[in-house]
Structures are given as structure tokens and as C-alpha cells.
CSV table of C-alpha atoms in Angstrom, one decimal:
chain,number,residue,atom,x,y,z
A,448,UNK,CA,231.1,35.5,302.2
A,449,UNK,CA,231.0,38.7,300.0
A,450,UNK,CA,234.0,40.3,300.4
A,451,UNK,CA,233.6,44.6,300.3
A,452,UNK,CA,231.8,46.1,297.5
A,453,UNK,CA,232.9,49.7,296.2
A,454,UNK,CA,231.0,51.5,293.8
A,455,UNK,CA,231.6,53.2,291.1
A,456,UNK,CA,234.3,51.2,289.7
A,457,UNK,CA,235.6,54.3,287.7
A,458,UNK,CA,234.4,58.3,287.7
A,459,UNK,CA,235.1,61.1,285.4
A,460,UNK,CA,234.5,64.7,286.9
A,461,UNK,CA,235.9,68.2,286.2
A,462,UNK,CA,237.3,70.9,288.4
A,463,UNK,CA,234.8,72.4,291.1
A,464,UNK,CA,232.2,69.2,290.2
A,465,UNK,CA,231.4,66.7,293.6
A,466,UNK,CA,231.4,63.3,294.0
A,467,UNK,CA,230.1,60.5,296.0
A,468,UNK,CA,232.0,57.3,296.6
A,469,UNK,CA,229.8,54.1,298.0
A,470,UNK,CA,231.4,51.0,300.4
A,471,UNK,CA,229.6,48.2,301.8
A,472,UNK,CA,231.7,46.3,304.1
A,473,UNK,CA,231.9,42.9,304.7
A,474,UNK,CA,228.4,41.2,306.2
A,475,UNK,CA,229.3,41.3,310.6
A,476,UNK,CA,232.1,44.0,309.9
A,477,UNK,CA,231.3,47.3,311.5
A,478,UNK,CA,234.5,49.5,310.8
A,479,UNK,CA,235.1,51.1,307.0
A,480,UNK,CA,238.1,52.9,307.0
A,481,UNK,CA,239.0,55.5,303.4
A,482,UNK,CA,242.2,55.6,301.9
A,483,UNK,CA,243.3,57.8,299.0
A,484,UNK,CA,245.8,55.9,297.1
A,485,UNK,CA,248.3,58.1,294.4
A,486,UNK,CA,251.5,56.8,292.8
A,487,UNK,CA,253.6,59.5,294.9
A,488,UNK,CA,252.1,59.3,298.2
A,489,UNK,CA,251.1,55.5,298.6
A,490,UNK,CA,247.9,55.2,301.1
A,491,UNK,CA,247.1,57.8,302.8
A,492,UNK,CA,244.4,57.4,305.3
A,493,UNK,CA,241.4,59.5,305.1
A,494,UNK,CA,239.1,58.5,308.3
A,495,UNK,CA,237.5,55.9,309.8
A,496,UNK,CA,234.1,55.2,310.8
A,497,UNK,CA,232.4,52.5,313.4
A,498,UNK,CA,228.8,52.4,314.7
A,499,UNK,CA,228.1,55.2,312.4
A,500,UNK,CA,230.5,57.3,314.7
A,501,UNK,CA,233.7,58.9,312.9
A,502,UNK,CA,236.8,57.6,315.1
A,503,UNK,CA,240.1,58.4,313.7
A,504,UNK,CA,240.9,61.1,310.7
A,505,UNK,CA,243.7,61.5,309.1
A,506,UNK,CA,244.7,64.9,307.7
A,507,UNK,CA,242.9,65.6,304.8
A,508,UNK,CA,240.9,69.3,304.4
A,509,UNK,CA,237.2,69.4,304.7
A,510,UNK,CA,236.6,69.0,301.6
A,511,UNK,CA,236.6,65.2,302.1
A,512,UNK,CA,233.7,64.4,304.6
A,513,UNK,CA,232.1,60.9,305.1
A,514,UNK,CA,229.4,59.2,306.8
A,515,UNK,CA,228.5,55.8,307.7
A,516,UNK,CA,224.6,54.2,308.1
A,517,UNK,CA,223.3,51.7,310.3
A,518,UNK,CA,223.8,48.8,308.1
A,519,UNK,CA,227.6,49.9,307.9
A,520,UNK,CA,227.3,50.9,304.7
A,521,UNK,CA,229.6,54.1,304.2
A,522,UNK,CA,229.9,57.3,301.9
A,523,UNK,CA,233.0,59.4,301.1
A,524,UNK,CA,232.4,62.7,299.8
A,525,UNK,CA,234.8,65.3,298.2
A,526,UNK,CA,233.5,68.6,296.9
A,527,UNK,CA,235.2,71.6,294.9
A,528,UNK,CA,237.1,68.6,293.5
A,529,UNK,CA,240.6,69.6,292.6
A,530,UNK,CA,243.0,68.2,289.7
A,531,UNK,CA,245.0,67.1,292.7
A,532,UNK,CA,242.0,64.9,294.0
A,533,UNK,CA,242.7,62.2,290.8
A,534,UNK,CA,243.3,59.0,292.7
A,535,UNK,CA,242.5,55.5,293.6
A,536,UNK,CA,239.9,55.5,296.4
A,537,UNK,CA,239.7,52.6,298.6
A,538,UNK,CA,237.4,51.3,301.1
A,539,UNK,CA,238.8,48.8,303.8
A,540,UNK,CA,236.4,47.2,306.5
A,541,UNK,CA,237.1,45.5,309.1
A,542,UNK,CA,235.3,44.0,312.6
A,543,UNK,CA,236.4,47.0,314.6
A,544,UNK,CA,238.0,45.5,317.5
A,545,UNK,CA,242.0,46.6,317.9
A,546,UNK,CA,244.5,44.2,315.9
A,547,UNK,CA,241.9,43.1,313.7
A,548,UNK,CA,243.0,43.4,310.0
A,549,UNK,CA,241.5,45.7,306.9
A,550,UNK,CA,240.1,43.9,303.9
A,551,UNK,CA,239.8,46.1,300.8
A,552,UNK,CA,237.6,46.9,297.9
A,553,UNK,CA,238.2,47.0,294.2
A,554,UNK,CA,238.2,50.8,294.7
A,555,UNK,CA,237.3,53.5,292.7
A,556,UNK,CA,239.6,55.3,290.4
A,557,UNK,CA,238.5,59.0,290.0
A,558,UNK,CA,240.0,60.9,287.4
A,559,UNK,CA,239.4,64.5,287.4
A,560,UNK,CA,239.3,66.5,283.9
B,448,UNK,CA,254.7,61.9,313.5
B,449,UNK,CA,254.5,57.9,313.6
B,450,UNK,CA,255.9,56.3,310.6
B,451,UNK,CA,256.2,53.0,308.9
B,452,UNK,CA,259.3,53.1,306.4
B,453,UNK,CA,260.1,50.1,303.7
B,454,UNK,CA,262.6,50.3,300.6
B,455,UNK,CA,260.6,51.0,297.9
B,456,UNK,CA,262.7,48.7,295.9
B,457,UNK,CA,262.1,47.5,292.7
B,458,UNK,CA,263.8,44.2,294.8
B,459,UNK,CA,264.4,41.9,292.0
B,460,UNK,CA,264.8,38.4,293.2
B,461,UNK,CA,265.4,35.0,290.7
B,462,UNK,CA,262.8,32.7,290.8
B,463,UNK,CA,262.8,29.5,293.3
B,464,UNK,CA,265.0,32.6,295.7
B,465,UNK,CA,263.8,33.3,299.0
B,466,UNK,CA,262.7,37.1,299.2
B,467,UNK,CA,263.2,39.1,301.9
B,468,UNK,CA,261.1,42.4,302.4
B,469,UNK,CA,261.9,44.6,305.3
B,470,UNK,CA,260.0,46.8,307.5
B,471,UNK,CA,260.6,49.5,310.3
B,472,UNK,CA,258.4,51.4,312.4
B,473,UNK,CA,258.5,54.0,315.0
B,474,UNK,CA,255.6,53.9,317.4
B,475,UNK,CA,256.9,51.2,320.4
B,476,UNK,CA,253.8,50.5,321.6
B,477,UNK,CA,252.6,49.5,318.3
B,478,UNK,CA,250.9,45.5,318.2
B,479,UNK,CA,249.3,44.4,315.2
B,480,UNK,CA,251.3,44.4,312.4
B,481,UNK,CA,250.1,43.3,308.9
B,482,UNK,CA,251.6,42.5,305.2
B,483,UNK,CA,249.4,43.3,302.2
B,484,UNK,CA,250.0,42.1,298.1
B,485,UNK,CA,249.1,44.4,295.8
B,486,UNK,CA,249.1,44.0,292.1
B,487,UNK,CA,249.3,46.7,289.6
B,488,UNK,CA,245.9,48.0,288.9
B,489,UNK,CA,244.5,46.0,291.9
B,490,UNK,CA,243.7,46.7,295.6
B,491,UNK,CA,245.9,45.5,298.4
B,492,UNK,CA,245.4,41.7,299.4
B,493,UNK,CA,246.2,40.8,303.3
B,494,UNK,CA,248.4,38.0,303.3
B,495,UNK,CA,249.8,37.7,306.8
B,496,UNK,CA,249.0,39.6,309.9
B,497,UNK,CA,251.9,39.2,313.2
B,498,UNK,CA,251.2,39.8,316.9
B,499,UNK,CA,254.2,38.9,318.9
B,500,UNK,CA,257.8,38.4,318.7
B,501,UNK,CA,259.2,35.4,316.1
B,502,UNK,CA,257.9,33.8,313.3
B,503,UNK,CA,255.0,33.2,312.0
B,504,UNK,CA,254.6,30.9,308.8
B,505,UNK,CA,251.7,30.3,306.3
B,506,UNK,CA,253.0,28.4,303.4
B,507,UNK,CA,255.5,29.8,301.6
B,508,UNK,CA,255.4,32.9,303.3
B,509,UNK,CA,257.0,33.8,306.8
B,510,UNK,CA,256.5,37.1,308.9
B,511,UNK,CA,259.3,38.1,311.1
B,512,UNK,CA,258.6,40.4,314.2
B,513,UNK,CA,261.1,41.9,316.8
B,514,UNK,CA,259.3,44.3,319.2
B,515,UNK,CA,262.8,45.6,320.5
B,516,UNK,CA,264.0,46.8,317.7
B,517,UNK,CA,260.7,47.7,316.1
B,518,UNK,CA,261.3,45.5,312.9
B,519,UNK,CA,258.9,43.0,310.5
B,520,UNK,CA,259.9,41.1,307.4
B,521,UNK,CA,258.2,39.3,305.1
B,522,UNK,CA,260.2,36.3,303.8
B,523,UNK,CA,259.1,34.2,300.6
B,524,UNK,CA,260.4,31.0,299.9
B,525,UNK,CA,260.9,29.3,296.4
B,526,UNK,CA,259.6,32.9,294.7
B,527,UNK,CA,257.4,32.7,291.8
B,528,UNK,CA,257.4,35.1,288.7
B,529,UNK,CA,253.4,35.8,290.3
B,530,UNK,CA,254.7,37.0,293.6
B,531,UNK,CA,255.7,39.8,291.4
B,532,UNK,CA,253.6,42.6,293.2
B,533,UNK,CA,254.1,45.3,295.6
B,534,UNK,CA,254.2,44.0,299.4
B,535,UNK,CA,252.3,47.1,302.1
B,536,UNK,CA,253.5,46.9,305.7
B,537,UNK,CA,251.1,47.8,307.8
B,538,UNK,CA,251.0,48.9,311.8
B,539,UNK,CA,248.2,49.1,314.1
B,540,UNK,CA,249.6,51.6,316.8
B,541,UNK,CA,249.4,52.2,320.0
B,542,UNK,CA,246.1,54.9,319.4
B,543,UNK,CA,244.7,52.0,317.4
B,544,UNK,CA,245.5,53.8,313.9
B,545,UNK,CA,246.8,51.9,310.9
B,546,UNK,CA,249.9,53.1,309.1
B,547,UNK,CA,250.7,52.0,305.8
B,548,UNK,CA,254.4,52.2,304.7
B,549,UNK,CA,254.4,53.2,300.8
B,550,UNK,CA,255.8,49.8,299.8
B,551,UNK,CA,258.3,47.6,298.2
B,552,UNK,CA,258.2,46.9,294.8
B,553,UNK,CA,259.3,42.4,294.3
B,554,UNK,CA,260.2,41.2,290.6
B,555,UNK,CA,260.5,37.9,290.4
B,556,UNK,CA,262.9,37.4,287.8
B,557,UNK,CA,262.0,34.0,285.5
């Protein structure tokens, strides 16, 4: 079974640019939760998505938005990036149902110039 | 604000040692709790996930819950220099959100 697939491994952007992260969960899995993950701060969660529907955020600004498609698929997207925004982004999935556990992507490190 | 708090360590443990990582967390109602593995440069790894109260073992690895005083361990036997990672704790609470604590650094010392 493929486990979750995150693409781009790796992105360079500068100050102001926008960016588009990709996650396809696990084949049966309908929940893709984003978490931004920085030396200082550990994981923090960005928001969660199942059947398509956003169900939990965490406290991010609006600059981070997401969406997910019928196949489960799902796309993070940050705009105005910010120096601050340089971080490991990763992409958990998981069947949806309460107490089941995340599995995670590779990520994608974004590095912003 | 519901937190999940672990010693950020570095925990430095000699090999063949059993390690013990520790975990508290504030939301009661909280029920599904979780260890991760991450490796430096890698994305975290669930190794064990915990439900209710006692132990739970999968090899050399034992998870520890006590509802009552909101507390989960990790305990792993006969540590090898490759257990050398940073161990997650993770809680699914009550509002069915899951908290990460920032993590405890293990070095397995050869």
C-alpha cells in the first residue's frame, strides 16, 4: 500500500512570491491534516480536511488556505510568503474516524529567499 | 489552551538500557494517544498508538497510559544506537484535535 505522497520534495521562493503544496493520502484514507514543522515551534497544526470539508484549524492567518478534492487529494496554499514561512511542511492522513492515527509524508521543505 | 508537554531532552541513554520517555497532557477527556519517531531530516514515524489504561507492548517498545493522572511513557528495552531519534507524543482530545508535544530528543550512547 502506498503510503502518503507529498510533492515538491523541496521549494525555493522569495518574499511576497505564492506557493502550492500537493498531498495524496493513503488509498481508503479520507482525512489529510497540515502541519508546519520549524526547529523552535515543533508541529504546529495548520487544518484539517475530510470529505472535502475543512474540520478543525488551527491558528494560522489567512494567508495559509487549503482545500481538499474528491479523490482526497489535498492543497495547502500560502501567499505573500514571509521569511518567517521557511519550514518543513507535512501532510498526515488518516481514515477519519476519532482515535484513528496520522501517517505522514516525506514533506516539503520550503525555504524562503 | 490544551497542551501536551515532554522534556525536550537530549535524554542520553547507554545502549542495551531501557529508555524511558515521558509525557503529560492537559485535556481529561482526551482518548487516543500516540508515539511518533522522527529522525533528523525525516518525517515522524508512528510507532505505537494507546487507548486505555496500562500497558501496551509491541516488541521492544512499551506504551504506558494513566488516565487519572493524565500521563503516557514510552519505554524502550535493550536501546540501540538507531533508536537515536526524536520520540512526538501525540493526543487526540476530547474535540477530536491532535496535539503534538515538541518532543524528546533519545541518544543512544554506543
Amino acid at each position: 500500500k502506498a503510503g502518503v505522497t507529498q510533492t515538491p520534495r523541496y521549494l525555493i521562493k522569495t518574499r511576497g512570491q505564492q506557493v502550492t503544496l500537493s498531498c495524496s493520502p493513503i488509498s481508503g484514507h479520507r482525512s489529510v491534516s497540515w502541519y508546519q514543522q520549524t526547529p523552535g515551534q515543533g508541529l504546529q497544526f495548520l487544518f484539517e480536511y475530510f470529505s472535502e470539508t475543512q474540520r478543525n484549524k488551527g491558528n494560522f492567518p489567512g494567508r495559509f488556505s487549503g482545500r481538499q478534492f474528491s479523490n482526497s487529494r489535498s492543497e495547502m496554499n500560502v501567499s505573500t510568503l514571509e521569511l518567517g514561512d521557511s519550514a518543513l511542511y507535512l501532510c498526515a492522513s488518516s481514515q477519519g474516524h476519532e482515535g484513528q492515527p496520522q501517517h505522514f509524508g516525506d514533506g516539503t521543505r520550503l525555504s524562503i529567499l | 489552551q490544551k497542551e501536551v508537554e515532554q522534556n525536550s531532552g537530549p535524554l542520553s541513554v547507554p545502549e542495551g538500557a531501557i529508555a524511558s520517555l515521558n509525557c503529560t497532557y492537559s485535556d481529561r477527556g482526551s482518548q487516543s494517544f500516540f508515539w511518533y519517531r522522527q529522525y533528523s531530516g525525516k518525517s515522524p514515524e508512528l510507532i505505537m498508538s494507546i487507548y486505555s489504561n496500562g500497558d501496551k507492548e509491541d516488541g521492544r517498545f512499551t506504551a504506558q497510559l494513566n488516565k487519572a493522572s493524565q500521563y503516557v511513557s514510552l519505554l524502550i528495552r535493550d536501546s540501540q544506537p538507531s533508536d537515536s531519534a526524536t520520540y512526538l507524543c501525540a493526543v487526540n482530545t476530547r474535540d477530536d484535535k491532535i496535539i503534538f508535544g515538541k518532543g524528546t530528543r533519545l541518544h543512544i550512547l554506543p
